[in-house]
Coordinates of C-alpha atoms and ligand atoms in Angstrom, one line a residue:
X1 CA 181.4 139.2 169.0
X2 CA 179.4 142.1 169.6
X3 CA 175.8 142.1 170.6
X4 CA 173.2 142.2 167.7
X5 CA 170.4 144.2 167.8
X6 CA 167.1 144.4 165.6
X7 CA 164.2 146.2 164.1
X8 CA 160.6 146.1 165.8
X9 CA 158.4 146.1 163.2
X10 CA 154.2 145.1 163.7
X11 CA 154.9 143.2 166.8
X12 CA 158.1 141.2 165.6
X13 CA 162.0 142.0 166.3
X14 CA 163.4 141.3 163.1
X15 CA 166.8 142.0 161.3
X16 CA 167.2 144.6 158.3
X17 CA 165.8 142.9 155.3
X18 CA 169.0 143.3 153.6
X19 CA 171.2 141.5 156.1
X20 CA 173.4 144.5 156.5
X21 CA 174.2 145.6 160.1
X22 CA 176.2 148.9 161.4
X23 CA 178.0 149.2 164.3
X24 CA 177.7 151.2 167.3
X25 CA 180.2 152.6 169.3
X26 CA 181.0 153.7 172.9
X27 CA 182.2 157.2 172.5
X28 CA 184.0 157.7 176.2
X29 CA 186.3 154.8 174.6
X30 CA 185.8 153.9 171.1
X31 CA 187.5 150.5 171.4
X32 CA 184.0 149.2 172.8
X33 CA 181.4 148.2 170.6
X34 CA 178.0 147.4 171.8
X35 CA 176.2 146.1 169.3
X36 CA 175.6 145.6 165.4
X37 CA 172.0 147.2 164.6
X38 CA 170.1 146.4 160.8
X39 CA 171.2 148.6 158.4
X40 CA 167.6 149.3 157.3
X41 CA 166.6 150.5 153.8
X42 CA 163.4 151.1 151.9
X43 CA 161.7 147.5 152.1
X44 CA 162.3 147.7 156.6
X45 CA 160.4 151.3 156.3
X46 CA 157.6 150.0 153.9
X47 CA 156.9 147.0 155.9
X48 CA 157.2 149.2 158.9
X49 CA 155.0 151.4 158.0
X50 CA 152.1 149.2 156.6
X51 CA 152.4 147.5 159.9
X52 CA 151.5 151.0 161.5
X53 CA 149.0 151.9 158.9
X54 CA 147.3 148.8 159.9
X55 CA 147.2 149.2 163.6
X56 CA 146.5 152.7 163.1
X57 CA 142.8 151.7 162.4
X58 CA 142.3 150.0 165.7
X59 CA 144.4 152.3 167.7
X60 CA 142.5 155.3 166.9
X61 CA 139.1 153.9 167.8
X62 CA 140.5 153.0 172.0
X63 CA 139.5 156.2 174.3
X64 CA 142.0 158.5 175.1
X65 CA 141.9 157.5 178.6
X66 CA 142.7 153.9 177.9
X67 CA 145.5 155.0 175.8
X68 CA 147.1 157.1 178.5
X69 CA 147.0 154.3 180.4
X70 CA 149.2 152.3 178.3
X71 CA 151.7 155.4 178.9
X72 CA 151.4 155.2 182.5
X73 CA 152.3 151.7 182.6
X74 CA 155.4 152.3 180.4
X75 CA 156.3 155.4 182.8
X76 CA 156.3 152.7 185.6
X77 CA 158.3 150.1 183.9
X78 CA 160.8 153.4 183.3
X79 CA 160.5 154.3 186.5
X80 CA 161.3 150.7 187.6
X81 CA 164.5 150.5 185.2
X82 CA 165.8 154.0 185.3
X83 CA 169.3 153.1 186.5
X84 CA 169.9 150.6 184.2
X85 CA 168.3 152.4 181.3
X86 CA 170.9 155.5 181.9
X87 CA 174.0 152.9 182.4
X88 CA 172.8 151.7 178.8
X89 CA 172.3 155.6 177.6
X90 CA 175.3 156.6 178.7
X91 CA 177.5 154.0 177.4
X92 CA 176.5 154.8 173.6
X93 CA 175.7 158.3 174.1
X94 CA 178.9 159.7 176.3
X95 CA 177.7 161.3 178.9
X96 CA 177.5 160.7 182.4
X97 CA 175.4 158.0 184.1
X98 CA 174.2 160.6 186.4
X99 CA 173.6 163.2 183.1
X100 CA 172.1 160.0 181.5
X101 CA 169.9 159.8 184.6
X102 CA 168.3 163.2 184.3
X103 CA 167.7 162.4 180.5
X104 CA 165.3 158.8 181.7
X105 CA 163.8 161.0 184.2
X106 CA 162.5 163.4 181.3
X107 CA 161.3 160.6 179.5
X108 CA 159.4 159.3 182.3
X109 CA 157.7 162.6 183.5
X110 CA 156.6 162.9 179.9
X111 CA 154.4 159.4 180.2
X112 CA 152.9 160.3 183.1
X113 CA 152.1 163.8 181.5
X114 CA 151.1 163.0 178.0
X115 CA 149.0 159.8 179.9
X116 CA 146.9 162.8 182.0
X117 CA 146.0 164.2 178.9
X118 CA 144.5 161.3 177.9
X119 CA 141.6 162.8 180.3
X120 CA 142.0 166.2 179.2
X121 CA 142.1 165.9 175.4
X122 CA 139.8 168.7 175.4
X123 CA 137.6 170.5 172.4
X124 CA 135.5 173.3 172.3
X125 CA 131.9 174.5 171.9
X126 CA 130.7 177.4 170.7
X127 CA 127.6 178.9 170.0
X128 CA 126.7 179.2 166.3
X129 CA 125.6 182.4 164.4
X130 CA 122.1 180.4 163.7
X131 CA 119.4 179.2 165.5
X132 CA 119.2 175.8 167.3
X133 CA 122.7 174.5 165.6
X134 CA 125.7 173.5 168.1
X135 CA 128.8 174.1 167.0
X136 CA 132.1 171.8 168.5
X137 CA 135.8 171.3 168.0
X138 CA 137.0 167.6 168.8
X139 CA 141.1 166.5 168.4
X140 CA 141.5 163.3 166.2
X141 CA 145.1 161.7 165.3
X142 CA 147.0 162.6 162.2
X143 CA 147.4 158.6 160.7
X144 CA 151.0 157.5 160.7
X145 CA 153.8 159.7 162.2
X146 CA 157.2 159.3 161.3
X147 CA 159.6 159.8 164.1
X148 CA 163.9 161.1 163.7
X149 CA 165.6 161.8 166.5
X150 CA 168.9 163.1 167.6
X151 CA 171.5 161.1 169.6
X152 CA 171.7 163.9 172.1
X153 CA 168.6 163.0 174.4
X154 CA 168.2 159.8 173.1
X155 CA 165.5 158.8 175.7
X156 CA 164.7 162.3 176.4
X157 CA 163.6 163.2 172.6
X158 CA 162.1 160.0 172.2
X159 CA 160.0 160.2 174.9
X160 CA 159.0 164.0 174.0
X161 CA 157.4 162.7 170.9
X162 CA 156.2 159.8 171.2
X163 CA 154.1 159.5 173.9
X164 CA 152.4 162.2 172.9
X165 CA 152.2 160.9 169.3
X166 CA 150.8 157.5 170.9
X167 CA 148.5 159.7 173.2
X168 CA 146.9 161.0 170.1
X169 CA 146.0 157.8 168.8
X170 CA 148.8 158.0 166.3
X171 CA 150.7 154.5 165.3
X172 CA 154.4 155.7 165.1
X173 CA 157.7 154.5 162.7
X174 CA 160.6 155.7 165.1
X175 CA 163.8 155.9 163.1
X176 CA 166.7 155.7 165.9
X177 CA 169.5 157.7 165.4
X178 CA 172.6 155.6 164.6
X179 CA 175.1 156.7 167.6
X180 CA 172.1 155.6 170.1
X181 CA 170.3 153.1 169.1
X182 CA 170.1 150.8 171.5
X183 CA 168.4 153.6 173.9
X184 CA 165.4 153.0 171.7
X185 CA 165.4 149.4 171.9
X186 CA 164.7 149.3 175.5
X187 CA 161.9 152.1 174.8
X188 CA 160.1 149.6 172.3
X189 CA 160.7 147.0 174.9
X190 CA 159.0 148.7 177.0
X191 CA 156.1 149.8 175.4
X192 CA 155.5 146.1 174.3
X193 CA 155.6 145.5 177.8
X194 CA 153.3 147.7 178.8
X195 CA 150.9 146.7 176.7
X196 CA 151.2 148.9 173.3
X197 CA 149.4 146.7 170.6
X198 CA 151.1 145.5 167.9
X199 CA 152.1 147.7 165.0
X200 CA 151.1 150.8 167.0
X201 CA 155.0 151.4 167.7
X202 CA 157.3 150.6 165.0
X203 CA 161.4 150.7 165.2
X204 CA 163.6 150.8 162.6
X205 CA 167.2 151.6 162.9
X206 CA 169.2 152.9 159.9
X207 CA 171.1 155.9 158.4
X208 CA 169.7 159.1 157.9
X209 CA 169.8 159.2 153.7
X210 CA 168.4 155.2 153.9
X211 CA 166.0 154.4 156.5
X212 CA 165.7 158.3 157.2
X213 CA 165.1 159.3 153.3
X214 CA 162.7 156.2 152.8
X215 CA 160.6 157.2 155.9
X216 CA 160.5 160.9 155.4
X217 CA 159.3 160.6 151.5
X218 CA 157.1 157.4 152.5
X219 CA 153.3 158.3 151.1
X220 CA 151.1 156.5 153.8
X221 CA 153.6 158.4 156.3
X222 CA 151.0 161.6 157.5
X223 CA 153.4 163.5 159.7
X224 CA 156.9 163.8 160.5
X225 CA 158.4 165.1 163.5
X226 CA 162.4 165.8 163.2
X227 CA 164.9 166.7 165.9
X228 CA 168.2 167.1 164.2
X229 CA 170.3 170.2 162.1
X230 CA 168.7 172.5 160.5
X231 CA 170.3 171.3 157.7
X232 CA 168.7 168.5 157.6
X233 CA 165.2 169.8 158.6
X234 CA 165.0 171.1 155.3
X235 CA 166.0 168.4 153.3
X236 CA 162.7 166.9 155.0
X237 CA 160.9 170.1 154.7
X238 CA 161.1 169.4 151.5
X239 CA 160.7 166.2 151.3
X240 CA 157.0 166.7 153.1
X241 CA 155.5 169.7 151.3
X242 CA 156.0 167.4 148.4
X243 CA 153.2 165.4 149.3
X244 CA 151.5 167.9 151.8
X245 CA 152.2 165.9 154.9
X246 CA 152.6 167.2 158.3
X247 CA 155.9 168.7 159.8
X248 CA 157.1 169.2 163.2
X249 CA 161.0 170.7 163.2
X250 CA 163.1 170.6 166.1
X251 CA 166.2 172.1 165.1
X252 CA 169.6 173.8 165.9
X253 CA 170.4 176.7 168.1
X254 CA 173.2 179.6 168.0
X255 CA 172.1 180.6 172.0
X256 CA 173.2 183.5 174.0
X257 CA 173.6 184.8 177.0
X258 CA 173.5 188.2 177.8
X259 CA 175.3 189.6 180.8
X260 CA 174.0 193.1 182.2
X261 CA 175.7 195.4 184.4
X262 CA 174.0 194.7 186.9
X263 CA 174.3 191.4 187.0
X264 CA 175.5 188.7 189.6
X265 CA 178.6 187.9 187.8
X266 CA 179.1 184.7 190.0
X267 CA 175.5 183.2 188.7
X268 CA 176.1 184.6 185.6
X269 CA 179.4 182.9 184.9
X270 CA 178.3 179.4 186.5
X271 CA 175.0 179.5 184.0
X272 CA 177.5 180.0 181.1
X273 CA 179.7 177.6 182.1
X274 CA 176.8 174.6 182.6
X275 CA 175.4 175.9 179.5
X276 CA 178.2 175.9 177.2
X277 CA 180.2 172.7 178.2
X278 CA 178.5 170.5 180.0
X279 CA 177.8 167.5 177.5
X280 CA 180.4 169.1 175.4
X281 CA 178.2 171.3 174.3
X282 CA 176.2 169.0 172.6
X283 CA 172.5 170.9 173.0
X284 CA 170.2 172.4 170.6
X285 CA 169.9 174.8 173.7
X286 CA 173.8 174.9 174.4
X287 CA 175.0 178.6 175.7
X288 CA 177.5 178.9 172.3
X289 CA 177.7 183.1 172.9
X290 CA 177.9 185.0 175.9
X291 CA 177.4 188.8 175.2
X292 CA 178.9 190.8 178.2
X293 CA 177.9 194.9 179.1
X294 CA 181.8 196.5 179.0
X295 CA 181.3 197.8 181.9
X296 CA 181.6 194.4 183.5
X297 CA 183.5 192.7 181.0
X298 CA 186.4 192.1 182.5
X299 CA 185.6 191.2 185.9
X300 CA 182.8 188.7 184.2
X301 CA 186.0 187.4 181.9
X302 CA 189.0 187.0 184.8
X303 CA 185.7 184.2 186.8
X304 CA 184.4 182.9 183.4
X305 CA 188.1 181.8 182.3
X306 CA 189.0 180.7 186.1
X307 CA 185.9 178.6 186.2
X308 CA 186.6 177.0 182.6
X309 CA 189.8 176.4 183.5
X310 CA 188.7 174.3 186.4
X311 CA 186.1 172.3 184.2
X312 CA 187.1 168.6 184.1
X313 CA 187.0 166.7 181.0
X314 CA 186.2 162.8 181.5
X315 CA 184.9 159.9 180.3
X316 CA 181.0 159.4 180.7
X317 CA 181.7 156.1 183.0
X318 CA 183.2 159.0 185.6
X319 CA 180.1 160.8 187.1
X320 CA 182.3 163.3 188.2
X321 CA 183.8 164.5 184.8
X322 CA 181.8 167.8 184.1
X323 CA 182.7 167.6 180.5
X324 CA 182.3 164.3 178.8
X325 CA 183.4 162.9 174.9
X326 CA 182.7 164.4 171.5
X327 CA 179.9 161.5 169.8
X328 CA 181.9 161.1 166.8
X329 CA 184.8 161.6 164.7
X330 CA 182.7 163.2 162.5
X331 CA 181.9 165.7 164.9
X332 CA 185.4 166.3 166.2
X333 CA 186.0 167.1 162.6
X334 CA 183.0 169.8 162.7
X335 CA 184.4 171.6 166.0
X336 CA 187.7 171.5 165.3
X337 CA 187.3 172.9 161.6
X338 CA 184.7 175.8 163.3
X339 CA 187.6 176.8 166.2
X340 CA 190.0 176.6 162.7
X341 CA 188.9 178.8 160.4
X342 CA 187.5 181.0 163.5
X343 CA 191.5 181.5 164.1
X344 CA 192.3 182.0 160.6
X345 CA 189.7 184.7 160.5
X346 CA 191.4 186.4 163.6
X347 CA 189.9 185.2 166.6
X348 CA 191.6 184.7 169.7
X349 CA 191.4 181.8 171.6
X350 CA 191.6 182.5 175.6
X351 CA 190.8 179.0 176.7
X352 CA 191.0 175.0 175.4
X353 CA 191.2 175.1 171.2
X354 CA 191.9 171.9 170.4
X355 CA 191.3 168.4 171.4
X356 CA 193.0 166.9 174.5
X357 CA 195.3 163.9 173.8
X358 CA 196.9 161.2 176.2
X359 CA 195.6 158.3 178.1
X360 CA 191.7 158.1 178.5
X361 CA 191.2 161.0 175.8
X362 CA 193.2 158.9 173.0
X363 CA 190.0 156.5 173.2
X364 CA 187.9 159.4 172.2
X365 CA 186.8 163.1 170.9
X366 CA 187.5 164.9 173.8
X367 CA 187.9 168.5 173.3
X368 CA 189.1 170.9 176.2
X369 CA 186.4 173.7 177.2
X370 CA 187.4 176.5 174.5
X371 CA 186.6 180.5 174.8
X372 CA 187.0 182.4 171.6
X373 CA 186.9 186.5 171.7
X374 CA 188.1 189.2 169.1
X375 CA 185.1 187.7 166.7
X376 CA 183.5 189.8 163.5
X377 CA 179.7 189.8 164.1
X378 CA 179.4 188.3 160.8
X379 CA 181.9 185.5 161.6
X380 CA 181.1 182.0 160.4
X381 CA 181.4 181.1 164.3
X382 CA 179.4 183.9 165.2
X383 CA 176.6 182.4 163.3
X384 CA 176.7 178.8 163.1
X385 CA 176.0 176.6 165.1
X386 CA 179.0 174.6 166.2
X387 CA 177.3 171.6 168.5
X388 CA 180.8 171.5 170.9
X389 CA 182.2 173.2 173.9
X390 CA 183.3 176.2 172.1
X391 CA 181.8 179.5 173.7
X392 CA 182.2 183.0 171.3
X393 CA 182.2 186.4 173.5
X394 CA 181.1 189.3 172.5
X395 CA 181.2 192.7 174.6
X396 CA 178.1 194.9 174.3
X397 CA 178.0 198.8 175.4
X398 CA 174.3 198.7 176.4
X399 CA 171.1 196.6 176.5
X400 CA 170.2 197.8 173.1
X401 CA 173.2 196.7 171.6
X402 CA 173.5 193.3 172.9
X403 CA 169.9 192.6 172.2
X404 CA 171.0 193.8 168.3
X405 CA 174.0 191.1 168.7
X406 CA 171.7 188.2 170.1
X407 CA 168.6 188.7 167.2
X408 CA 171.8 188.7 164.3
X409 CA 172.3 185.2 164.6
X410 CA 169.6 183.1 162.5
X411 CA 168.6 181.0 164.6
X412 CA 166.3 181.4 168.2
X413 CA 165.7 178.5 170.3
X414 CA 167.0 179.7 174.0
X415 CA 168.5 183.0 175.0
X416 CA 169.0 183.9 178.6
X417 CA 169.4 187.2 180.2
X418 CA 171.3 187.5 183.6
X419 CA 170.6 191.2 185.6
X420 CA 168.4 192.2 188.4
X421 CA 166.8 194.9 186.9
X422 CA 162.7 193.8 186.2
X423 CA 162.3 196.2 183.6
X424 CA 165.0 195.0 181.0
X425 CA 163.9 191.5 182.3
X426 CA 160.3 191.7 181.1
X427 CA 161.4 194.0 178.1
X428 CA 164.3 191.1 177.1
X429 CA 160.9 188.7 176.6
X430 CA 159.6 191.2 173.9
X431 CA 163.1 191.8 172.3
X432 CA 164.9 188.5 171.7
X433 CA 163.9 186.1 168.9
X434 CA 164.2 183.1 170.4
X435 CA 161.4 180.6 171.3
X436 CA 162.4 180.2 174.9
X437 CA 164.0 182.9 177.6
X438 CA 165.1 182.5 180.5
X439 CA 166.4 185.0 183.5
X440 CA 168.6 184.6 185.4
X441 CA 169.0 181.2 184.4
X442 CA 171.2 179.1 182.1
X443 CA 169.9 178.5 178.2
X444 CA 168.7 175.1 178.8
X445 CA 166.4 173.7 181.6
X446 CA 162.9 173.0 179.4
X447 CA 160.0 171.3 181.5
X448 CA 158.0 168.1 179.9
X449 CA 154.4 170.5 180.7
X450 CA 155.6 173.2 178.9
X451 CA 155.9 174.2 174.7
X452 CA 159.4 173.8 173.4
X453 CA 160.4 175.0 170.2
X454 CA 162.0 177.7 168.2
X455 CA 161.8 180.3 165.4
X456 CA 164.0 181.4 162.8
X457 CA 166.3 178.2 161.5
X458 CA 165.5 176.8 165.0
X459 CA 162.6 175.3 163.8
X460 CA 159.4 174.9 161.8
X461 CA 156.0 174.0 162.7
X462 CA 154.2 173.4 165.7
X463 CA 156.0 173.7 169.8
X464 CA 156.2 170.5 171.0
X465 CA 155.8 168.9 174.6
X466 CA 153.4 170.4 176.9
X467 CA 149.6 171.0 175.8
X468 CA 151.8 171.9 172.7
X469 CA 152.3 168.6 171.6
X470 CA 148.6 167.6 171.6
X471 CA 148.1 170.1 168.9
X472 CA 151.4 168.8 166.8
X473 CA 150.0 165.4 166.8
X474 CA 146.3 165.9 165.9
X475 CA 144.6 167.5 164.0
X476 CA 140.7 169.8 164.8
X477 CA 137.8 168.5 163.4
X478 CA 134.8 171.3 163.3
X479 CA 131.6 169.9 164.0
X480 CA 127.9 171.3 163.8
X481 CA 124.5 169.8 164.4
X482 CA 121.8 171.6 163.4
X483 CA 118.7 170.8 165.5
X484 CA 116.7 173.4 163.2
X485 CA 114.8 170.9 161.3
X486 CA 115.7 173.2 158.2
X487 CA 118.4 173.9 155.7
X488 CA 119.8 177.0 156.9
X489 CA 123.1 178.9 156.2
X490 CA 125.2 181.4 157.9
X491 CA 126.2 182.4 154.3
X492 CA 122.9 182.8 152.9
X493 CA 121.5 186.1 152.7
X494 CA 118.8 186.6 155.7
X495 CA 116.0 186.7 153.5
X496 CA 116.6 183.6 151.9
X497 CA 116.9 181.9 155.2
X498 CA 114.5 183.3 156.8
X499 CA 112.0 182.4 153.9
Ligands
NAD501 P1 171.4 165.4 161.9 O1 170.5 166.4 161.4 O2 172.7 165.1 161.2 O3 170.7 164.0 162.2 C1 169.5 163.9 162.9 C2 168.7 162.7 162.5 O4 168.4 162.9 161.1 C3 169.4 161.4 162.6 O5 168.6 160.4 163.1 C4 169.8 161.1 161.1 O6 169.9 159.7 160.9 C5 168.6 161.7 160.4 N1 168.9 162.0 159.0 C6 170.1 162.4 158.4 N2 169.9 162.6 157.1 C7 168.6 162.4 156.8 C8 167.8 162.4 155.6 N3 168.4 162.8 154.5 N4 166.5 162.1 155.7 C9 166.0 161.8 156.9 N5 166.7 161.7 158.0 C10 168.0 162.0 158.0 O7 171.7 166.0 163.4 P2 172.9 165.6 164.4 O8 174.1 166.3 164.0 O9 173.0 164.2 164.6 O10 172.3 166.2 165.7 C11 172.6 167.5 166.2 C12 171.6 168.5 165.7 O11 170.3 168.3 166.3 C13 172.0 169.9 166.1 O12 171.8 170.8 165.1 C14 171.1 170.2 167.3 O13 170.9 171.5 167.6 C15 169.8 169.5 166.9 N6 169.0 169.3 168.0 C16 167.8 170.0 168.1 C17 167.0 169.8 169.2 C18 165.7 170.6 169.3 O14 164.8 170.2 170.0 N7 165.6 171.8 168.7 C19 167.3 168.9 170.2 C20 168.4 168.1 170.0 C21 169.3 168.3 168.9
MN502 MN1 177.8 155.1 169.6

């Protein structure tokens, strides 16, 4: 019998009121289950979130400080646990223990940094246009914050929000997403642990129209904060501005690379290659175009198809496969339909195409490291994002032109730029609609202290992480004291207050 797993909900671990339970699978070998999770509905999310609503009120009133601490504490305990918490994340989520490391270490430098702001959760001052009146900003916390995640960087995205939800004096429903939910079950346990009062962190686990739907239309819920498709994202979008409630969007990418003349085509091709395939490709910020000056275009092709070729595709319980599983079979569905209909349309495929069969890879969706040329700018796979190791090339004849290719697509999350020339670099941070660039670097790599984020149907909102995230999960209050001892008015006409 597999392992069953429950819902936290104001300080109790409790099953889905419904008795229903889904299961949860290994994706390196689909044969293991881990565990059966509540199948939560409407009733989990209501009682989760009066549960939050409740310990909202006492939450808010503890100094910043002492709530940073709580986040210190659970940094430590992460810290402490790390390997064993990226055994777990690896196991449900595919990759690599090592990868799965990297992703716990992200979650941990985010407590220690969203705990430091609880000393620097700064306002401002100003003085006013009158006499003797001060004038102030201070941050307070939005109420209730909903929480969806992606299975991607289960601890990782968790993390990212909230601790700096918590920081804020927020109480939090976290909806787990169902291919990793058992990530988030450790990062409850942990934040009991270290000390988080009851009903300040709620977990419910669930499917995105039930548990997700209930949460994201629930009325004492103040703010969401979604990582997920940007299909998706608008469904809640919508769901929000119904009631005026507070969004934070985290969504897809359609990334590129640009390769310039004058590039190193070495660096260039190893960033590609990292950022295309490595966890399948399965990153908002994933490298899914590479656009390539003709001049170097086929020198940069002969080392980009010799290095793919060399990519090996494993199971995440082998820290040495560079390319690990597919999450689902839905998903294998979505690549391989995208690398389909990209054929039908005329592309060629140079590299990979389909998924790889035979021993280890008949126990899940692995698909070979594909390269796909001879694409229509208006493709469907020049466009959309495919979430797999699929990479689309496209050759440009100058800097102009590929910067036109990178800003068609409608998203802009990460774009990356490989040359040595300083001009075009600084000039590629005014040009390319994205919310992140890089040079000379791959399309992923985002710090904890910095804003992450994107424009376009990347995402919608507010940057989180960083001093960003403060400002996603609170909200400025303007305040003014008027030490006059009369009624006076910037609006009122000088005579009047002067009178
Ligand atoms: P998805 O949108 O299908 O699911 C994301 C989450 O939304 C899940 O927890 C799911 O249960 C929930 N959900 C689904 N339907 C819902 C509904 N009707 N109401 C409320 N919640 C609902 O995304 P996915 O395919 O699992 O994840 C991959 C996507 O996430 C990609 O598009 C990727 O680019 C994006 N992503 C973005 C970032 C970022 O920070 N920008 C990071 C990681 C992943
Ligand atoms: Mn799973």
């Amino acid at each position: 019998m597999p392992k069953t797993f429950k819902n936290y909900i104001n300080g109790e671990w409790l099953d889905a009121i419904s008795g229903q339970t889904f299961a949860n699978v290994n994706p390196s070998n689909i044969e293991e289950t881990i565990g059966l999770f509540p199948r939560s509905g409407k009733q989990d999310v209501d009682k989760a979130v009066s549960g939050a609503l409740a310990a909202f009120e006492q939450w808010r009133q503890v100094p910043p400080p002492e709530r940073g601490k709580v986040l210190f504490e659970a940094g430590s305990i992460m810290k402490s646990r790390k390997k064993e918490l990226a055994v777990i994340l690896s196991r449900e989520n595919g990759k690599t223990v090592n990868g799965a490391m990297g992703d716990v270490q992200s979650g941990i430098d985010m407590a220690f940094f969203a705990g430091g702001e609880g000393r620097r959760w700064y306002g401002r001052t100003a003085h006013s246009g009158l006499k003797k009146r001060f004038a102030m900003t201070k941050r307070y916390p939005v109420g209730v914050v909903g929480i969806i995640t992606s299975w991607n960087f289960p601890m990782a995205i968790t993390c990212w929000k909230t601790f700096p939800a918590l920081l804020c004096g927020n109480a939090v429903v976290l909806k787990s997403e169902e291919n990793t939910p058992e990530t988030t079950v450790h990062f409850a346990q942990i934040l009991e642990e270290a000390g988080l009062p009851r009903g300040v962190l709620n977990l419910v686990h669930g499917l995105g129209p039930e548990a997700g739907e209930a949460l994201t239309s629930h009325p004492d819920v103040a703010m969401i904060s979604f990582t997920g498709s940007s299909a998706i994202g608008k469904i809640i979008g919508k769901n929000c501005a119904g009631r005026l409630a507070k969004i934070s969007l985290e969504l897809g990418g359609k990334n590129a690379v640009i390769v310039m003349d004058d590039a190193d085509l070495d660096l260039a091709v190893d960033g590609v290659v990292c950022g295309a395939f490595s966890i399948s490709g399965q990153r908002c910020t994933a490298t899914s175009r590479v656009i390539v000056h003709a001049s170097v275009y086929d020198a940069f092709m002969k080392k980009l198809l010799k290095k793919t070729s060399q990519q090996k595709v494993g199971p995440g319980s082998d820290d040495k496969s560079d390319i690990t599983p597919l999450i689902s079979g839905k998903q294998l569905e979505r690549v391989t339909g995208y690398i389909e209909r990209a054929k039908k349309a005329g592309a060629r495929i140079l590299s990979g195409g389909s998924r790889l069969k035979g021993d280890v890879y008949d126990k899940g969706y692995y698909i070979a490291p594909t390269v796909i040329d001879n694409v229509a700018l208006d493709a469907q796979i020049a466009l959309e994002e495919v979430f797999g190791p699929v990479l689309v090339v496209f050759k440009a004849d100058s800097y102009e032109d590929a910067i036109a290719i990178h800003n068609s697509a409608p998203y802009g999350l990460a774009a990356s730029l490989f040359t040595k020339d300083v001009n075009k670099a600084f000039g590629f941070f005014d040009d390319a609609q994205a919310g992140a660039c890089y040079i000379n670097g791959p399309t992923f790599g985002s710090e904890p202290h910095m804003p992450f984020g994107g424009v376009k149907n990347s995402g919608l909102g507010y940057r989180e992480a960083g001093w960003a995230a403060i400002e996603a999960f609170s909200e400025v209050k303007t305040l003014y004291v008027d030490y006059s001892a009369k009624i006076q008015n910037v609006q009122f006409e000088k005579k009047d207050a002067e009178q």
